[in-house]
Amino acid sequence: MDHRSAFEVREVPESQIDRALDLAYLAFHEKPPDDRRKQHHEQLRESGRIGAYDGDSLVGFAEALPFDLSVPGGELPCMGLSFVAVAPTHRRRGVLSGMIADLHRRCAAEGRPIAALWASEDIIYGRFGFGAATDGVNVEIDSRTPLRLRIDADDRPLRLVDPADVPALIGPYYEATRTARAGRFERTETRWRNEWLAATDEDDGGLGPPRVVALGDPIAGYAVYRTKGGDPHGLVRLDELEADTPAAAAALWRYLASIDLTATVRAWGRPSDDPLLLFAADRDQVRVVGGAPLLRVRLVDVRAAMEGRSWAAAADLVLDVRDGLRPENAGRHRLTATPEGCTYRPADGPADLTVDVRDLASCHMGCVTAGALVRAGLIGEHTPGAAAALDAALRTDLRPHTVETF
Ligand SMILES: CC(=O)SCCNC(=O)CCNC(=O)[C@H](O)C(C)(C)COP(=O)(O)OP(=O)(O)OC[C@H]1O[C@@H](n2cnc3c(N)ncnc32)[C@H](O)[C@@H]1OP(=O)(O)O
C-alpha cells in the first residue's frame, strides 16, 4: 500500500479546532493552561486551517495565517504557516509535504506571493523552498555597573504604561515604525494582548508580568520587558525595544540596565545592526552571546515578490531560478530593476546567475547577499560582477528583522 497517498488534505471545520489543538499539543509535547488554549482556539477561528485526514482522523494540521509583511519599500500580502503538526503515527509519509502544497494553492488563490514561518527545526523547511530571510543576535548586558555609552541619552521623562493601555498608546507608534525594516508584520490588538502582554509567559522561568516603559510624549520609543529580582541573579528580559533616535534608544537601554535588584539584561533576537552594539562604550559589558535565523520565507510567486519591493539601484540580469515545487517560478527570468520599479519576466538569453528559490528568498529582503551565496557555492555566477550588481539593487539601509513570533 502506498502510505504517501493514504490521506486527504482539506479545511478543518471550526467544530474541529479542539481536535487540531490536541494534535498540535501532542506533536509539540505541550500542555498549555486553559487560558492559553482559549487564546489558541480564538486565533485558529480567524485563520485558515489546513487538515490532513486519514479517513475521519485528523493526522496533520497547519494554521494558515494571513497578514501583511513589510518588505523594502512597502508591504506584501503574506501567509504565515504555524501550528504545523503531524501525528507521531503518520510521520514521514508526506503529510507535511501535502499540507505545504495546499499552502501554495491558498497563497496563489489569495494573491499572497510570500509564505513565512518560524521553524521548530532548521532542517525541515529548506526542501520546501523556505530560506532564512531575517536574523537576529542575542545580547546580554552586565548591569551590575551603570551602562557605559559613547553618546548622550535622551533626557525626556520615562513613564511606565499600564499594559491595558498599551494597544491604544503604543500600537500606533509600532505601526508607524514597523515598515522602516523589512520582515515585520502588523500587530492586532488581540496579538498585543495574547502574545506581548499576557500576564504569564510560556517561557517565563519565574519572570514577572510584562512591563512597558515609554519615552517622551508624543512617544519617541518604548520597551516591553519582564523581570525577576534577586541578588546576584536578578534578570531583566527584554522582549522589544523601538526608538526614533539613537539618543532615545540609549535612554531606554540605560533604564533597563539600571533597575534595582537585577544584574543582567537579556535580549533575544535583536537586529544584528542594533545601534546599541556601536554606541555601547564597553563591549565586555554589552556582549553578543548568540544569534540565529528568525523568519523563514518562501517566495511562492517570485515575480510578484520581486516586483513588489523597491530597488536601490539599476540592474538588468537574467536569473535562472531552480524551484522543484513551483514550476511557474522555475527557469530563466530577466530582472530589470531601477529605483522607479522593476519588471521580472520569462527570458531566453543566457543566465547571469543560477539561484535556488530558497536562496533567492534569503536575498529578497536583504538578509544575505548574493555575493556571499556565490562565495558559499550556492549561487552560480556566470557573468563576472552579476552578484555585485544584484546586491547593489537589493541593498537596504536597515537589515531585515522580525520581532513577532507566530
Ligand atoms: C512552522 C511550524 O509550525 S514549525 C513546527 C513543525 N512541527 C514540529 O516540529 C512538531 C513535531 N514534528 C512533526 O509534527 C512532523 O515530524 C513534521 C511536521 C516536522 C514533519 O512532518 P512529516 O509529515 O513527517 O513530513 P513529510 O513526510 O512530508 O516529510 C517531507 C520530507 O522532509 C523530511 N523531514 C520532515 N521532517 C523532518 C525533520 N524533522 N528532520 C529531517 N527531515 C525531515 C522527510 O524525511 C521527508 O524527506 P523525503 O522527501 O526526502 O522523504
Coordinates of C-alpha atoms and ligand atoms in Angstrom, one line a residue:
M1 CA 0.0 0.0 0.0
D2 CA 1.3 3.5 -0.8
H3 CA 1.3 5.2 2.6
R4 CA 2.1 8.6 0.9
S5 CA -1.4 8.9 -0.6
A6 CA -3.4 7.4 2.3
F7 CA -4.6 10.8 3.5
E8 CA -6.7 13.7 2.2
V9 CA -5.9 17.4 2.7
R10 CA -8.9 19.6 3.4
E11 CA -10.0 22.6 5.5
V12 CA -10.6 21.8 9.2
P13 CA -14.1 23.0 10.2
E14 CA -14.5 25.3 13.1
S15 CA -16.2 22.5 15.0
Q16 CA -12.9 20.5 15.0
I17 CA -10.5 23.2 16.2
D18 CA -10.2 21.4 19.5
R19 CA -9.0 18.3 17.6
A20 CA -6.4 20.4 15.8
L21 CA -5.2 21.8 19.1
D22 CA -5.0 18.3 20.7
L23 CA -2.9 17.2 17.7
A24 CA -0.6 20.3 17.9
Y25 CA -0.1 19.9 21.7
L26 CA 0.7 16.2 21.1
A27 CA 3.3 16.9 18.5
F28 CA 4.9 19.8 20.5
H29 CA 4.7 17.9 23.8
E30 CA 2.8 20.7 25.4
K31 CA 0.0 21.0 28.0
P32 CA -0.9 24.7 28.0
P33 CA -3.1 26.2 30.7
D34 CA -6.8 26.7 29.9
D35 CA -6.5 30.4 29.2
R36 CA -3.7 29.8 26.7
R37 CA -5.7 27.1 25.0
K38 CA -8.6 29.5 24.8
Q39 CA -6.3 32.1 23.1
H40 CA -5.1 29.5 20.6
H41 CA -8.7 28.5 19.9
E42 CA -9.7 32.1 19.3
Q43 CA -6.6 32.6 17.0
L44 CA -7.5 29.5 14.9
R45 CA -11.1 30.6 14.4
E46 CA -9.7 33.6 12.5
S47 CA -7.2 31.7 10.4
G48 CA -7.2 29.2 7.5
R49 CA -6.9 25.6 8.9
I50 CA -5.2 23.0 6.8
G51 CA -6.0 19.5 7.8
A52 CA -4.7 16.1 6.7
Y53 CA -7.2 13.3 7.3
D54 CA -6.7 9.6 7.3
G55 CA -10.4 8.6 7.0
D56 CA -12.1 10.6 9.7
S57 CA -9.0 11.0 11.8
L58 CA -7.1 14.3 11.7
V59 CA -3.4 13.3 11.4
G60 CA -1.9 16.5 10.2
F61 CA -2.6 20.2 10.9
A62 CA -1.3 23.6 9.9
E63 CA -2.5 27.1 10.5
A64 CA -2.5 29.4 7.5
L65 CA -2.4 32.9 9.0
P66 CA -2.8 35.8 6.6
F67 CA -1.0 39.1 7.3
D68 CA 0.9 41.9 5.5
L69 CA 4.7 41.6 5.7
S70 CA 6.9 44.7 5.4
V71 CA 9.4 44.4 2.5
P72 CA 11.8 47.0 1.3
G73 CA 9.8 50.0 0.2
G74 CA 6.4 48.7 1.3
E75 CA 4.3 45.6 2.2
L76 CA 3.3 42.4 0.5
P77 CA 0.4 40.0 1.4
C78 CA 1.9 37.0 3.1
M79 CA 0.6 33.7 4.5
G80 CA 2.1 32.7 7.8
L81 CA 2.4 28.9 8.5
S82 CA 2.1 27.9 12.1
F83 CA 1.0 25.1 14.4
V84 CA 2.4 22.5 12.0
A85 CA 1.8 19.1 13.5
V86 CA 1.7 15.6 12.2
A87 CA 0.6 12.7 14.3
P88 CA 3.5 10.6 15.5
T89 CA 1.8 7.5 13.9
H90 CA 1.8 9.2 10.5
R91 CA 5.2 11.0 10.3
R92 CA 7.4 10.7 7.2
R93 CA 4.6 9.7 4.9
G94 CA 4.4 13.0 3.1
V95 CA 1.7 14.6 5.3
L96 CA 3.6 17.8 5.8
S97 CA 4.5 17.8 2.0
G98 CA 0.8 17.6 1.2
M99 CA 0.0 20.5 3.6
I100 CA 2.7 22.6 2.0
A101 CA 1.2 22.0 -1.4
D102 CA -2.1 23.2 0.0
L103 CA -0.4 26.3 1.5
H104 CA 0.9 27.1 -2.0
R105 CA -2.6 26.7 -3.5
R106 CA -4.0 29.0 -0.9
C107 CA -1.3 31.6 -1.5
A108 CA -2.0 31.5 -5.2
A109 CA -5.7 31.8 -4.8
E110 CA -5.5 34.7 -2.4
G111 CA -2.7 36.6 -4.2
R112 CA -0.2 36.2 -1.4
P113 CA 3.3 36.0 -3.1
I114 CA 5.1 35.2 0.2
A115 CA 4.7 32.5 2.8
A116 CA 6.6 32.8 6.1
L117 CA 7.2 30.7 9.2
W118 CA 9.3 30.2 12.4
A119 CA 10.9 26.8 12.2
S120 CA 11.0 24.4 15.1
E121 CA 14.0 22.7 13.5
D122 CA 16.2 24.3 10.9
I123 CA 16.4 21.2 8.7
I124 CA 12.7 20.9 7.9
Y125 CA 11.8 23.7 5.5
G126 CA 14.7 24.3 3.1
R127 CA 13.4 21.5 0.9
F128 CA 10.1 23.3 0.5
G129 CA 11.9 26.5 -0.7
F130 CA 12.0 28.4 2.6
G131 CA 15.1 30.4 3.2
A132 CA 16.2 32.4 6.3
A133 CA 15.0 35.9 5.5
T134 CA 15.7 37.8 8.8
D135 CA 18.2 37.2 11.5
G136 CA 18.9 38.4 15.0
V137 CA 21.5 38.4 17.8
N138 CA 21.1 37.6 21.4
V139 CA 22.6 40.4 23.6
E140 CA 23.5 40.3 27.3
I141 CA 24.3 43.3 29.4
D142 CA 26.2 43.1 32.6
S143 CA 24.2 45.6 34.6
R144 CA 25.9 45.4 37.9
T145 CA 27.6 48.7 37.0
P146 CA 25.9 51.6 35.1
L147 CA 25.7 51.1 31.4
R148 CA 28.6 52.9 29.7
L149 CA 27.6 54.7 26.5
R150 CA 29.5 56.7 23.9
I151 CA 26.5 59.0 23.2
D152 CA 24.3 61.2 25.4
A153 CA 20.9 59.6 26.2
D154 CA 17.7 61.5 25.6
D155 CA 16.7 63.1 28.9
R156 CA 13.0 63.3 28.3
P157 CA 10.9 61.6 31.1
L158 CA 10.3 57.9 31.0
R159 CA 6.9 56.5 32.2
L160 CA 5.5 53.1 32.9
V161 CA 2.4 52.4 30.8
D162 CA -0.4 50.2 32.1
P163 CA -0.5 47.1 29.9
A164 CA -4.2 47.7 29.4
D165 CA -3.4 51.0 27.7
V166 CA -0.6 49.7 25.5
P167 CA -2.5 48.7 22.3
A168 CA -4.1 52.2 22.2
L169 CA -1.0 54.2 23.3
I170 CA 1.9 52.2 21.8
G171 CA 0.1 50.4 19.0
P172 CA 0.0 53.3 16.6
Y173 CA 3.7 54.0 17.2
Y174 CA 4.6 50.4 16.5
E175 CA 2.5 50.5 13.3
A176 CA 4.2 53.8 12.2
T177 CA 7.7 52.5 12.7
R178 CA 7.4 48.8 11.6
T179 CA 7.8 49.4 7.8
A180 CA 11.1 51.0 8.4
R181 CA 12.5 47.5 8.4
A182 CA 11.6 44.6 6.2
G183 CA 10.4 41.4 7.9
R184 CA 7.8 42.8 10.2
F185 CA 4.1 42.4 10.3
E186 CA 1.0 44.1 11.6
R187 CA 0.1 43.5 15.3
T188 CA -3.6 43.4 16.1
E189 CA -4.9 44.3 19.5
T190 CA -5.6 40.6 20.1
R191 CA -1.9 39.9 19.4
W192 CA -0.8 42.6 21.7
R193 CA -2.8 41.2 24.5
N194 CA -2.3 37.5 23.9
E195 CA 1.4 37.4 22.8
W196 CA 3.1 40.5 24.3
L197 CA 1.1 41.4 27.3
A198 CA -0.1 38.1 28.7
A199 CA 0.2 38.0 32.5
T200 CA 2.3 34.8 32.4
D201 CA 4.7 33.8 29.7
E202 CA 5.1 30.2 28.5
D203 CA 8.9 30.5 28.7
D204 CA 8.9 32.7 31.8
G205 CA 11.1 30.8 34.2
G206 CA 9.8 32.8 37.1
L207 CA 9.7 36.2 35.4
G208 CA 7.1 38.7 36.5
P209 CA 4.3 40.2 34.4
P210 CA 5.0 42.4 31.3
R211 CA 6.2 45.9 32.0
V212 CA 6.1 48.6 29.4
V213 CA 8.2 51.8 29.6
A214 CA 7.8 54.7 27.1
L215 CA 9.9 57.7 26.5
G216 CA 8.6 61.2 25.8
D217 CA 5.2 62.5 24.8
P218 CA 4.5 62.0 22.0
I219 CA 6.2 58.7 22.2
A220 CA 9.8 58.6 20.9
G221 CA 10.5 55.0 22.0
Y222 CA 9.3 52.1 24.2
A223 CA 10.5 48.8 25.7
V224 CA 8.5 45.8 26.7
Y225 CA 10.2 43.7 29.4
R226 CA 9.8 41.3 32.3
T227 CA 11.9 41.0 35.4
K228 CA 13.0 38.5 38.1
G229 CA 14.6 40.0 41.2
G230 CA 17.2 38.6 43.5
D231 CA 20.9 39.2 44.2
P232 CA 23.0 38.1 42.4
H233 CA 20.8 36.7 39.6
G234 CA 18.2 39.3 39.1
L235 CA 17.2 39.5 35.4
V236 CA 15.6 41.9 33.0
R237 CA 14.4 40.0 29.9
L238 CA 13.8 42.5 27.1
D239 CA 11.1 41.5 24.7
E240 CA 11.0 44.5 22.4
L241 CA 12.6 47.9 22.1
E242 CA 11.9 50.5 19.4
A243 CA 13.1 54.1 19.4
D244 CA 13.1 57.0 17.0
T245 CA 16.7 58.1 17.5
P246 CA 20.0 56.7 18.9
A247 CA 19.6 59.0 22.0
A248 CA 16.1 57.6 22.7
A249 CA 17.4 54.1 22.3
A250 CA 20.2 54.9 24.7
A251 CA 17.8 56.2 27.3
L252 CA 15.8 53.0 27.2
W253 CA 18.8 50.7 27.4
R254 CA 20.2 52.8 30.2
Y255 CA 16.9 52.5 32.1
L256 CA 16.7 48.7 31.6
A257 CA 20.3 48.3 32.9
S258 CA 19.6 50.4 36.0
I259 CA 16.7 48.5 37.5
D260 CA 17.4 47.7 41.1
L261 CA 17.9 44.1 42.3
T262 CA 18.8 43.0 38.8
A263 CA 22.3 42.2 37.4
T264 CA 21.7 41.2 33.8
V265 CA 19.7 42.4 30.8
R266 CA 19.0 39.7 28.4
A267 CA 17.6 40.5 24.9
W268 CA 16.9 37.7 22.4
G269 CA 16.8 38.2 18.7
R270 CA 17.8 41.9 18.4
P271 CA 18.6 43.2 14.9
S272 CA 22.2 42.4 14.1
D273 CA 22.7 46.1 13.2
D274 CA 21.2 47.3 16.6
P275 CA 22.9 50.7 17.2
L276 CA 23.5 49.6 20.9
L277 CA 26.3 47.4 19.6
L278 CA 28.0 50.5 18.3
F279 CA 27.2 53.1 21.0
A280 CA 28.0 50.8 23.9
A281 CA 31.3 52.1 25.3
D282 CA 32.3 48.7 26.7
R283 CA 31.7 45.6 24.6
D284 CA 32.8 43.5 27.5
Q285 CA 29.7 44.9 29.3
V286 CA 27.4 44.5 26.2
R287 CA 28.0 41.1 24.7
V288 CA 26.6 39.2 21.8
V289 CA 26.0 35.8 23.2
G290 CA 24.4 34.1 20.2
G291 CA 22.4 34.6 17.1
A292 CA 20.2 32.7 14.7
P293 CA 17.9 33.0 11.7
L294 CA 14.5 34.3 12.7
L295 CA 11.8 34.3 10.0
R296 CA 11.9 31.8 7.1
V297 CA 10.3 33.0 3.9
R298 CA 9.1 31.2 0.7
L299 CA 8.7 33.2 -2.5
V300 CA 5.6 31.4 -3.7
D301 CA 5.2 33.8 -6.6
V302 CA 8.7 35.1 -7.4
R303 CA 7.6 37.6 -10.0
A304 CA 5.1 39.3 -7.6
A305 CA 7.7 39.2 -4.8
M306 CA 10.4 40.8 -7.0
E307 CA 8.0 43.4 -8.5
G308 CA 6.5 44.2 -5.1
R309 CA 9.7 45.5 -3.4
S310 CA 11.7 48.7 -4.1
W311 CA 15.2 48.6 -5.6
A312 CA 18.1 50.7 -4.6
A313 CA 20.0 50.8 -7.9
A314 CA 19.5 49.7 -11.5
A315 CA 20.1 46.1 -12.5
D316 CA 19.5 44.2 -15.7
L317 CA 20.1 40.5 -15.1
V318 CA 18.9 37.1 -16.2
L319 CA 18.3 34.8 -13.3
D320 CA 17.9 31.1 -13.8
V321 CA 15.8 30.0 -10.8
R322 CA 15.6 26.5 -9.6
D323 CA 12.2 25.6 -8.0
G324 CA 11.3 21.9 -7.9
L325 CA 7.8 22.6 -6.3
R326 CA 6.5 25.6 -8.2
P327 CA 7.3 25.2 -12.0
E328 CA 5.9 28.7 -12.7
N329 CA 8.9 30.1 -10.8
A330 CA 11.5 28.0 -12.4
G331 CA 13.7 28.8 -15.3
R332 CA 15.3 31.9 -16.8
H333 CA 13.8 35.3 -16.0
R334 CA 15.0 38.8 -16.8
L335 CA 15.1 41.2 -13.8
T336 CA 15.0 44.8 -14.9
A337 CA 15.1 46.9 -11.8
T338 CA 15.6 50.6 -11.3
P339 CA 14.8 52.8 -8.2
E340 CA 11.5 53.6 -10.0
G341 CA 10.3 50.0 -10.2
C342 CA 11.0 46.5 -11.6
T343 CA 9.9 44.0 -14.1
Y344 CA 10.6 40.3 -13.9
R345 CA 9.6 38.3 -17.0
P346 CA 10.5 34.9 -18.6
A347 CA 13.6 35.3 -20.8
D348 CA 15.5 33.2 -23.4
G349 CA 19.0 34.7 -23.1
P350 CA 21.9 33.1 -21.2
A351 CA 21.7 33.3 -17.4
D352 CA 23.9 35.7 -15.4
L353 CA 23.1 33.9 -12.2
T354 CA 21.7 30.5 -11.3
V355 CA 19.9 30.5 -7.9
D356 CA 17.7 28.2 -5.9
V357 CA 14.4 29.7 -4.8
R358 CA 15.3 29.3 -1.1
D359 CA 18.5 31.3 -1.6
L360 CA 16.6 33.9 -3.6
A361 CA 14.2 34.2 -0.5
S362 CA 17.3 34.9 1.7
C363 CA 18.4 37.7 -0.7
H364 CA 15.0 39.1 -1.4
M365 CA 14.7 41.3 1.8
G366 CA 18.4 41.7 2.2
C367 CA 19.3 39.1 4.9
V368 CA 22.1 37.5 2.9
T369 CA 24.0 39.0 -0.1
A370 CA 24.1 37.2 -3.4
G371 CA 27.9 37.7 -3.3
A372 CA 28.1 35.7 0.0
L373 CA 26.0 32.9 -1.6
V374 CA 28.3 32.8 -4.6
R375 CA 31.3 32.5 -2.3
A376 CA 29.5 29.7 -0.4
G377 CA 29.0 27.8 -3.7
L378 CA 25.2 28.2 -3.5
I379 CA 24.6 30.7 -6.3
G380 CA 26.3 30.1 -9.7
E381 CA 27.7 33.3 -11.2
H382 CA 28.1 33.0 -15.0
T383 CA 28.8 36.7 -15.7
P384 CA 31.5 38.4 -13.6
G385 CA 30.0 41.1 -11.4
A386 CA 26.4 39.9 -11.7
A387 CA 26.1 39.1 -8.0
A388 CA 27.5 42.5 -7.1
A389 CA 25.1 44.2 -9.4
L390 CA 22.2 42.3 -7.9
D391 CA 23.4 43.2 -4.4
A392 CA 23.6 46.9 -5.2
A393 CA 20.0 46.8 -6.4
L394 CA 18.8 44.8 -3.4
R395 CA 20.6 46.9 -0.8
T396 CA 18.6 48.3 2.1
D397 CA 19.7 50.7 4.8
L398 CA 18.4 48.6 7.7
R399 CA 18.8 44.9 8.0
P400 CA 15.5 42.9 7.8
H401 CA 14.3 41.9 11.2
T402 CA 11.3 40.2 12.8
V403 CA 10.1 40.5 16.4
E404 CA 6.7 38.9 16.1
T405 CA 6.6 35.1 16.5
F406 CA 3.6 33.1 15.5
Ligands
LIG1 C1 6.1 26.4 11.2 C2 6.0 25.4 12.3 O1 4.9 25.2 12.8 S1 7.4 24.5 12.7 C3 6.8 23.1 13.7 C4 7.0 21.8 13.0 N1 6.4 20.8 13.8 C5 7.0 20.0 14.7 O2 8.3 20.2 14.9 C6 6.2 19.1 15.5 C7 6.8 17.6 15.5 N2 7.0 17.1 14.2 C8 6.0 16.9 13.3 O3 4.9 17.1 13.5 C9 6.4 16.3 11.9 O4 7.5 15.4 12.1 C10 6.9 17.3 10.9 C11 5.8 18.3 10.7 C12 8.2 18.1 11.3 C13 7.2 16.6 9.6 O5 6.0 16.1 9.1 P1 6.0 14.8 8.1 O6 4.7 14.5 7.6 O7 6.7 13.7 8.8 O8 6.9 15.3 6.9 P2 7.0 14.7 5.4 O9 6.7 13.2 5.5 O10 6.1 15.4 4.5 O11 8.5 15.0 5.1 C14 8.9 15.5 3.9 C15 10.4 15.4 3.8 O12 11.0 16.1 4.9 C16 11.8 15.3 5.7 N3 11.6 15.7 7.1 C17 10.5 16.1 7.7 N4 10.7 16.4 8.9 C18 12.0 16.3 9.2 C19 12.8 16.5 10.3 N5 12.3 16.9 11.5 N6 14.1 16.3 10.2 C20 14.6 15.9 9.0 N7 13.9 15.7 7.9 C21 12.6 15.9 8.0 C22 11.3 13.9 5.5 O13 12.3 12.9 5.7 C23 10.9 13.9 4.0 O14 12.1 13.8 3.2 P3 12.0 13.0 1.8 O15 11.0 13.8 0.9 O16 13.4 13.0 1.3 O17 11.4 11.6 2.1

